[in-house]
PDB file of C-alpha atoms and ligand atoms in Angstrom:
ATOM      1  CA  UNK A   1      -7.276 -20.792  24.744  1.00  0.00           C
ATOM      2  CA  UNK A   2      -5.837 -22.329  27.874  1.00  0.00           C
ATOM      3  CA  UNK A   3      -4.351 -25.831  27.630  1.00  0.00           C
ATOM      4  CA  UNK A   4      -6.765 -28.667  28.328  1.00  0.00           C
ATOM      5  CA  UNK A   5      -5.995 -32.183  29.496  1.00  0.00           C
ATOM      6  CA  UNK A   6      -7.035 -35.536  28.087  1.00  0.00           C
ATOM      7  CA  UNK A   7      -9.342 -36.108  31.069  1.00  0.00           C
ATOM      8  CA  UNK A   8     -10.996 -32.728  30.523  1.00  0.00           C
ATOM      9  CA  UNK A   9     -11.602 -33.510  26.860  1.00  0.00           C
ATOM     10  CA  UNK A  10     -12.998 -36.998  27.497  1.00  0.00           C
ATOM     11  CA  UNK A  11     -15.250 -35.670  30.238  1.00  0.00           C
ATOM     12  CA  UNK A  12     -16.595 -32.772  28.195  1.00  0.00           C
ATOM     13  CA  UNK A  13     -18.420 -34.267  25.200  1.00  0.00           C
ATOM     14  CA  UNK A  14     -21.737 -32.495  24.698  1.00  0.00           C
ATOM     15  CA  UNK A  15     -23.152 -34.676  21.919  1.00  0.00           C
ATOM     16  CA  UNK A  16     -21.620 -38.141  22.207  1.00  0.00           C
ATOM     17  CA  UNK A  17     -21.989 -41.185  24.425  1.00  0.00           C
ATOM     18  CA  UNK A  18     -19.476 -42.037  27.142  1.00  0.00           C
ATOM     19  CA  UNK A  19     -18.291 -44.854  24.869  1.00  0.00           C
ATOM     20  CA  UNK A  20     -17.642 -42.449  21.989  1.00  0.00           C
ATOM     21  CA  UNK A  21     -15.784 -40.111  24.326  1.00  0.00           C
ATOM     22  CA  UNK A  22     -13.653 -42.990  25.566  1.00  0.00           C
ATOM     23  CA  UNK A  23     -12.882 -44.308  22.080  1.00  0.00           C
ATOM     24  CA  UNK A  24     -11.980 -40.889  20.632  1.00  0.00           C
ATOM     25  CA  UNK A  25      -8.397 -40.806  19.401  1.00  0.00           C
ATOM     26  CA  UNK A  26      -6.734 -37.682  20.815  1.00  0.00           C
ATOM     27  CA  UNK A  27      -3.832 -35.686  19.381  1.00  0.00           C
ATOM     28  CA  UNK A  28      -0.567 -35.176  21.236  1.00  0.00           C
ATOM     29  CA  UNK A  29      -1.692 -32.419  23.600  1.00  0.00           C
ATOM     30  CA  UNK A  30       1.860 -31.619  24.694  1.00  0.00           C
ATOM     31  CA  UNK A  31       2.651 -30.498  21.129  1.00  0.00           C
ATOM     32  CA  UNK A  32      -0.258 -28.046  20.823  1.00  0.00           C
ATOM     33  CA  UNK A  33       0.472 -24.289  20.614  1.00  0.00           C
ATOM     34  CA  UNK A  34      -2.497 -23.302  22.786  1.00  0.00           C
ATOM     35  CA  UNK A  35      -1.815 -19.552  22.768  1.00  0.00           C
ATOM     36  CA  UNK A  36      -2.607 -19.348  19.065  1.00  0.00           C
ATOM     37  CA  UNK A  37      -5.847 -21.315  19.208  1.00  0.00           C
ATOM     38  CA  UNK A  38      -9.476 -20.280  19.650  1.00  0.00           C
ATOM     39  CA  UNK A  39     -10.546 -23.907  19.649  1.00  0.00           C
ATOM     40  CA  UNK A  40      -8.796 -27.250  19.296  1.00  0.00           C
ATOM     41  CA  UNK A  41      -9.984 -29.356  16.357  1.00  0.00           C
ATOM     42  CA  UNK A  42      -8.704 -32.679  15.044  1.00  0.00           C
ATOM     43  CA  UNK A  43      -9.619 -35.711  12.967  1.00  0.00           C
ATOM     44  CA  UNK A  44      -9.796 -39.118  14.662  1.00  0.00           C
ATOM     45  CA  UNK A  45      -6.633 -40.848  13.420  1.00  0.00           C
ATOM     46  CA  UNK A  46      -8.271 -44.301  13.603  1.00  0.00           C
ATOM     47  CA  UNK A  47     -11.713 -43.411  12.226  1.00  0.00           C
ATOM     48  CA  UNK A  48     -11.253 -40.644   9.702  1.00  0.00           C
ATOM     49  CA  UNK A  49     -14.939 -39.896   9.259  1.00  0.00           C
ATOM     50  CA  UNK A  50     -14.976 -38.589  12.822  1.00  0.00           C
ATOM     51  CA  UNK A  51     -13.575 -35.299  14.059  1.00  0.00           C
ATOM     52  CA  UNK A  52     -13.762 -33.310  17.269  1.00  0.00           C
ATOM     53  CA  UNK A  53     -13.596 -29.700  18.396  1.00  0.00           C
ATOM     54  CA  UNK A  54     -12.842 -28.640  21.966  1.00  0.00           C
ATOM     55  CA  UNK A  55     -13.679 -25.214  23.375  1.00  0.00           C
ATOM     56  CA  UNK A  56     -12.938 -23.510  26.665  1.00  0.00           C
ATOM     57  CA  UNK A  57     -16.096 -21.520  27.336  1.00  0.00           C
ATOM     58  CA  UNK A  58     -16.238 -18.655  29.810  1.00  0.00           C
ATOM     59  CA  UNK A  59     -19.305 -19.277  31.950  1.00  0.00           C
ATOM     60  CA  UNK A  60     -19.006 -16.050  33.919  1.00  0.00           C
ATOM     61  CA  UNK A  61     -18.124 -18.220  36.904  1.00  0.00           C
ATOM     62  CA  UNK A  62     -14.816 -19.664  35.716  1.00  0.00           C
ATOM     63  CA  UNK A  63     -14.586 -21.682  32.533  1.00  0.00           C
ATOM     64  CA  UNK A  64     -15.874 -24.938  31.180  1.00  0.00           C
ATOM     65  CA  UNK A  65     -14.420 -27.325  28.602  1.00  0.00           C
ATOM     66  CA  UNK A  66     -16.850 -28.498  25.917  1.00  0.00           C
ATOM     67  CA  UNK A  67     -16.089 -30.989  23.185  1.00  0.00           C
ATOM     68  CA  UNK A  68     -18.220 -31.658  20.153  1.00  0.00           C
ATOM     69  CA  UNK A  69     -18.194 -34.777  17.982  1.00  0.00           C
ATOM     70  CA  UNK A  70     -18.478 -34.174  14.227  1.00  0.00           C
ATOM     71  CA  UNK A  71     -19.045 -36.564  11.349  1.00  0.00           C
ATOM     72  CA  UNK A  72     -17.854 -35.934   7.837  1.00  0.00           C
ATOM     73  CA  UNK A  73     -20.908 -35.425   5.635  1.00  0.00           C
ATOM     74  CA  UNK A  74     -21.069 -37.472   2.397  1.00  0.00           C
ATOM     75  CA  UNK A  75     -19.021 -35.580  -0.200  1.00  0.00           C
ATOM     76  CA  UNK A  76     -21.091 -33.748  -2.812  1.00  0.00           C
ATOM     77  CA  UNK A  77     -20.755 -35.286  -6.262  1.00  0.00           C
ATOM     78  CA  UNK A  78     -19.442 -32.118  -7.769  1.00  0.00           C
ATOM     79  CA  UNK A  79     -16.370 -30.705  -6.153  1.00  0.00           C
ATOM     80  CA  UNK A  80     -16.908 -27.068  -5.442  1.00  0.00           C
ATOM     81  CA  UNK A  81     -15.241 -24.437  -3.389  1.00  0.00           C
ATOM     82  CA  UNK A  82     -16.688 -23.937   0.040  1.00  0.00           C
ATOM     83  CA  UNK A  83     -16.162 -21.253   2.600  1.00  0.00           C
ATOM     84  CA  UNK A  84     -15.567 -22.279   6.180  1.00  0.00           C
ATOM     85  CA  UNK A  85     -18.524 -21.009   8.211  1.00  0.00           C
ATOM     86  CA  UNK A  86     -16.341 -20.493  11.247  1.00  0.00           C
ATOM     87  CA  UNK A  87     -13.343 -18.444  10.052  1.00  0.00           C
ATOM     88  CA  UNK A  88     -14.954 -17.368   6.716  1.00  0.00           C
ATOM     89  CA  UNK A  89     -11.518 -17.107   5.176  1.00  0.00           C
ATOM     90  CA  UNK A  90     -11.710 -16.303   1.486  1.00  0.00           C
ATOM     91  CA  UNK A  91      -8.247 -17.696   0.746  1.00  0.00           C
ATOM     92  CA  UNK A  92      -8.771 -21.159   2.265  1.00  0.00           C
ATOM     93  CA  UNK A  93     -11.769 -22.402   0.266  1.00  0.00           C
ATOM     94  CA  UNK A  94     -10.009 -25.440  -1.236  1.00  0.00           C
ATOM     95  CA  UNK A  95      -9.670 -27.171   2.059  1.00  0.00           C
ATOM     96  CA  UNK A  96     -13.106 -27.037   3.646  1.00  0.00           C
ATOM     97  CA  UNK A  97     -15.253 -30.031   4.615  1.00  0.00           C
ATOM     98  CA  UNK A  98     -18.942 -30.414   5.342  1.00  0.00           C
ATOM     99  CA  UNK A  99     -19.528 -31.864   8.780  1.00  0.00           C
ATOM    100  CA  UNK A 100     -22.619 -32.806  10.720  1.00  0.00           C
ATOM    101  CA  UNK A 101     -22.805 -32.746  14.491  1.00  0.00           C
ATOM    102  CA  UNK A 102     -25.321 -34.947  16.301  1.00  0.00           C
ATOM    103  CA  UNK A 103     -27.551 -32.792  18.480  1.00  0.00           C
ATOM    104  CA  UNK A 104     -27.109 -33.111  22.224  1.00  0.00           C
ATOM    105  CA  UNK A 105     -29.403 -35.330  24.281  1.00  0.00           C
ATOM    106  CA  UNK A 106     -32.438 -37.291  23.136  1.00  0.00           C
ATOM    107  CA  UNK A 107     -32.711 -35.405  19.850  1.00  0.00           C
ATOM    108  CA  UNK A 108     -29.232 -36.543  18.842  1.00  0.00           C
ATOM    109  CA  UNK A 109     -29.932 -40.123  19.883  1.00  0.00           C
ATOM    110  CA  UNK A 110     -32.893 -40.028  17.501  1.00  0.00           C
ATOM    111  CA  UNK A 111     -30.470 -39.135  14.724  1.00  0.00           C
ATOM    112  CA  UNK A 112     -30.933 -35.368  14.490  1.00  0.00           C
ATOM    113  CA  UNK A 113     -27.881 -33.450  13.365  1.00  0.00           C
ATOM    114  CA  UNK A 114     -26.767 -29.915  12.544  1.00  0.00           C
ATOM    115  CA  UNK A 115     -24.500 -29.265   9.568  1.00  0.00           C
ATOM    116  CA  UNK A 116     -21.690 -26.808   9.035  1.00  0.00           C
ATOM    117  CA  UNK A 117     -18.619 -26.309   6.866  1.00  0.00           C
ATOM    118  CA  UNK A 118     -15.257 -26.103   8.623  1.00  0.00           C
ATOM    119  CA  UNK A 119     -11.633 -26.014   7.483  1.00  0.00           C
ATOM    120  CA  UNK A 120     -10.644 -29.661   6.922  1.00  0.00           C
ATOM    121  CA  UNK A 121      -7.518 -29.306   9.045  1.00  0.00           C
ATOM    122  CA  UNK A 122      -9.234 -27.032  11.605  1.00  0.00           C
ATOM    123  CA  UNK A 123      -6.815 -24.218  10.816  1.00  0.00           C
ATOM    124  CA  UNK A 124      -9.412 -21.474  11.455  1.00  0.00           C
ATOM    125  CA  UNK A 125      -7.340 -19.872  14.225  1.00  0.00           C
ATOM    126  CA  UNK A 126      -4.322 -19.655  11.952  1.00  0.00           C
ATOM    127  CA  UNK A 127      -6.407 -18.305   9.057  1.00  0.00           C
ATOM    128  CA  UNK A 128      -7.880 -15.614  11.272  1.00  0.00           C
ATOM    129  CA  UNK A 129      -4.409 -14.442  12.238  1.00  0.00           C
ATOM    130  CA  UNK A 130      -2.879 -14.392   8.776  1.00  0.00           C
ATOM    131  CA  UNK A 131      -1.566 -11.267   7.083  1.00  0.00           C
ATOM    132  CA  UNK A 132      -4.396  -9.472   5.243  1.00  0.00           C
ATOM    133  CA  UNK A 133      -4.149  -9.042   1.482  1.00  0.00           C
ATOM    134  CA  UNK A 134      -4.028  -5.499   0.105  1.00  0.00           C
ATOM    135  CA  UNK A 135      -7.611  -6.036  -1.125  1.00  0.00           C
ATOM    136  CA  UNK A 136      -8.764  -6.878   2.363  1.00  0.00           C
ATOM    137  CA  UNK A 137      -6.950  -4.124   4.169  1.00  0.00           C
ATOM    138  CA  UNK A 138      -5.440  -1.121   2.461  1.00  0.00           C
ATOM    139  CA  UNK A 139      -3.864   0.463   5.486  1.00  0.00           C
ATOM    140  CA  UNK A 140      -1.613  -2.202   6.957  1.00  0.00           C
ATOM    141  CA  UNK A 141      -1.302  -0.076  10.101  1.00  0.00           C
ATOM    142  CA  UNK A 142      -4.740  -1.384  11.037  1.00  0.00           C
ATOM    143  CA  UNK A 143      -3.530  -4.974  10.985  1.00  0.00           C
ATOM    144  CA  UNK A 144      -3.931  -5.637  14.705  1.00  0.00           C
ATOM    145  CA  UNK A 145      -7.475  -4.300  14.584  1.00  0.00           C
ATOM    146  CA  UNK A 146      -8.269  -6.381  11.478  1.00  0.00           C
ATOM    147  CA  UNK A 147      -6.916  -9.518  13.115  1.00  0.00           C
ATOM    148  CA  UNK A 148      -8.916  -8.932  16.281  1.00  0.00           C
ATOM    149  CA  UNK A 149     -12.112  -8.566  14.250  1.00  0.00           C
ATOM    150  CA  UNK A 150     -11.388 -11.869  12.555  1.00  0.00           C
ATOM    151  CA  UNK A 151     -10.545 -13.690  15.778  1.00  0.00           C
ATOM    152  CA  UNK A 152     -13.671 -12.312  17.477  1.00  0.00           C
ATOM    153  CA  UNK A 153     -15.778 -13.373  14.494  1.00  0.00           C
ATOM    154  CA  UNK A 154     -14.363 -16.892  14.535  1.00  0.00           C
ATOM    155  CA  UNK A 155     -15.013 -17.224  18.255  1.00  0.00           C
ATOM    156  CA  UNK A 156     -18.545 -15.925  17.940  1.00  0.00           C
ATOM    157  CA  UNK A 157     -19.546 -18.128  15.011  1.00  0.00           C
ATOM    158  CA  UNK A 158     -17.987 -21.329  16.316  1.00  0.00           C
ATOM    159  CA  UNK A 159     -19.505 -20.847  19.802  1.00  0.00           C
ATOM    160  CA  UNK A 160     -22.871 -20.138  18.231  1.00  0.00           C
ATOM    161  CA  UNK A 161     -22.694 -23.459  16.427  1.00  0.00           C
ATOM    162  CA  UNK A 162     -21.797 -25.168  19.703  1.00  0.00           C
ATOM    163  CA  UNK A 163     -24.841 -23.510  21.316  1.00  0.00           C
ATOM    164  CA  UNK A 164     -27.123 -24.765  18.553  1.00  0.00           C
ATOM    165  CA  UNK A 165     -25.806 -28.314  18.965  1.00  0.00           C
ATOM    166  CA  UNK A 166     -26.367 -28.100  22.719  1.00  0.00           C
ATOM    167  CA  UNK A 167     -29.886 -26.664  22.473  1.00  0.00           C
ATOM    168  CA  UNK A 168     -32.346 -29.218  23.734  1.00  0.00           C
ATOM    169  CA  UNK A 169     -35.930 -28.587  22.797  1.00  0.00           C
TER     170      UNK A 169
HETATM  171 ZN1   ZN B   1     -12.055 -22.206   9.102  1.00  0.00          ZN
END
């Protein structure tokens, strides 16, 4: 993704109030390796139950930055392995968290949310680019193809979730 600025992030929240957008604790954007990311995700350093994901969406007429607020869902009593719904990486199931995103607009203000499971450290982009195991891919010559499939899948699924959050009935 292309680099985004603090102002772009704060001005791009799709499902949070202006106050929430202003209070959000941002990571050090100068230290981000943008080229290797399909989305930027981070936990609020001051309020750990909150997290954010920022996307640069191609609108057909340039691009648009969109940021989504997420809340950590209450942890299930029994610890179980979860798969991240965004990167669907089968090797990263120990580090996946359930999040809920308030819906955009009036629906969200009434408390309606959408749930999903995402890598706790938002490492989906890295997971999608990892070396495939011999079970996953027998002919390592196809590695670039395999990686592209995974990156495309991650982009598609995470954007779809963003679309659902933004849907206003
Ligand atoms: Zn993931």
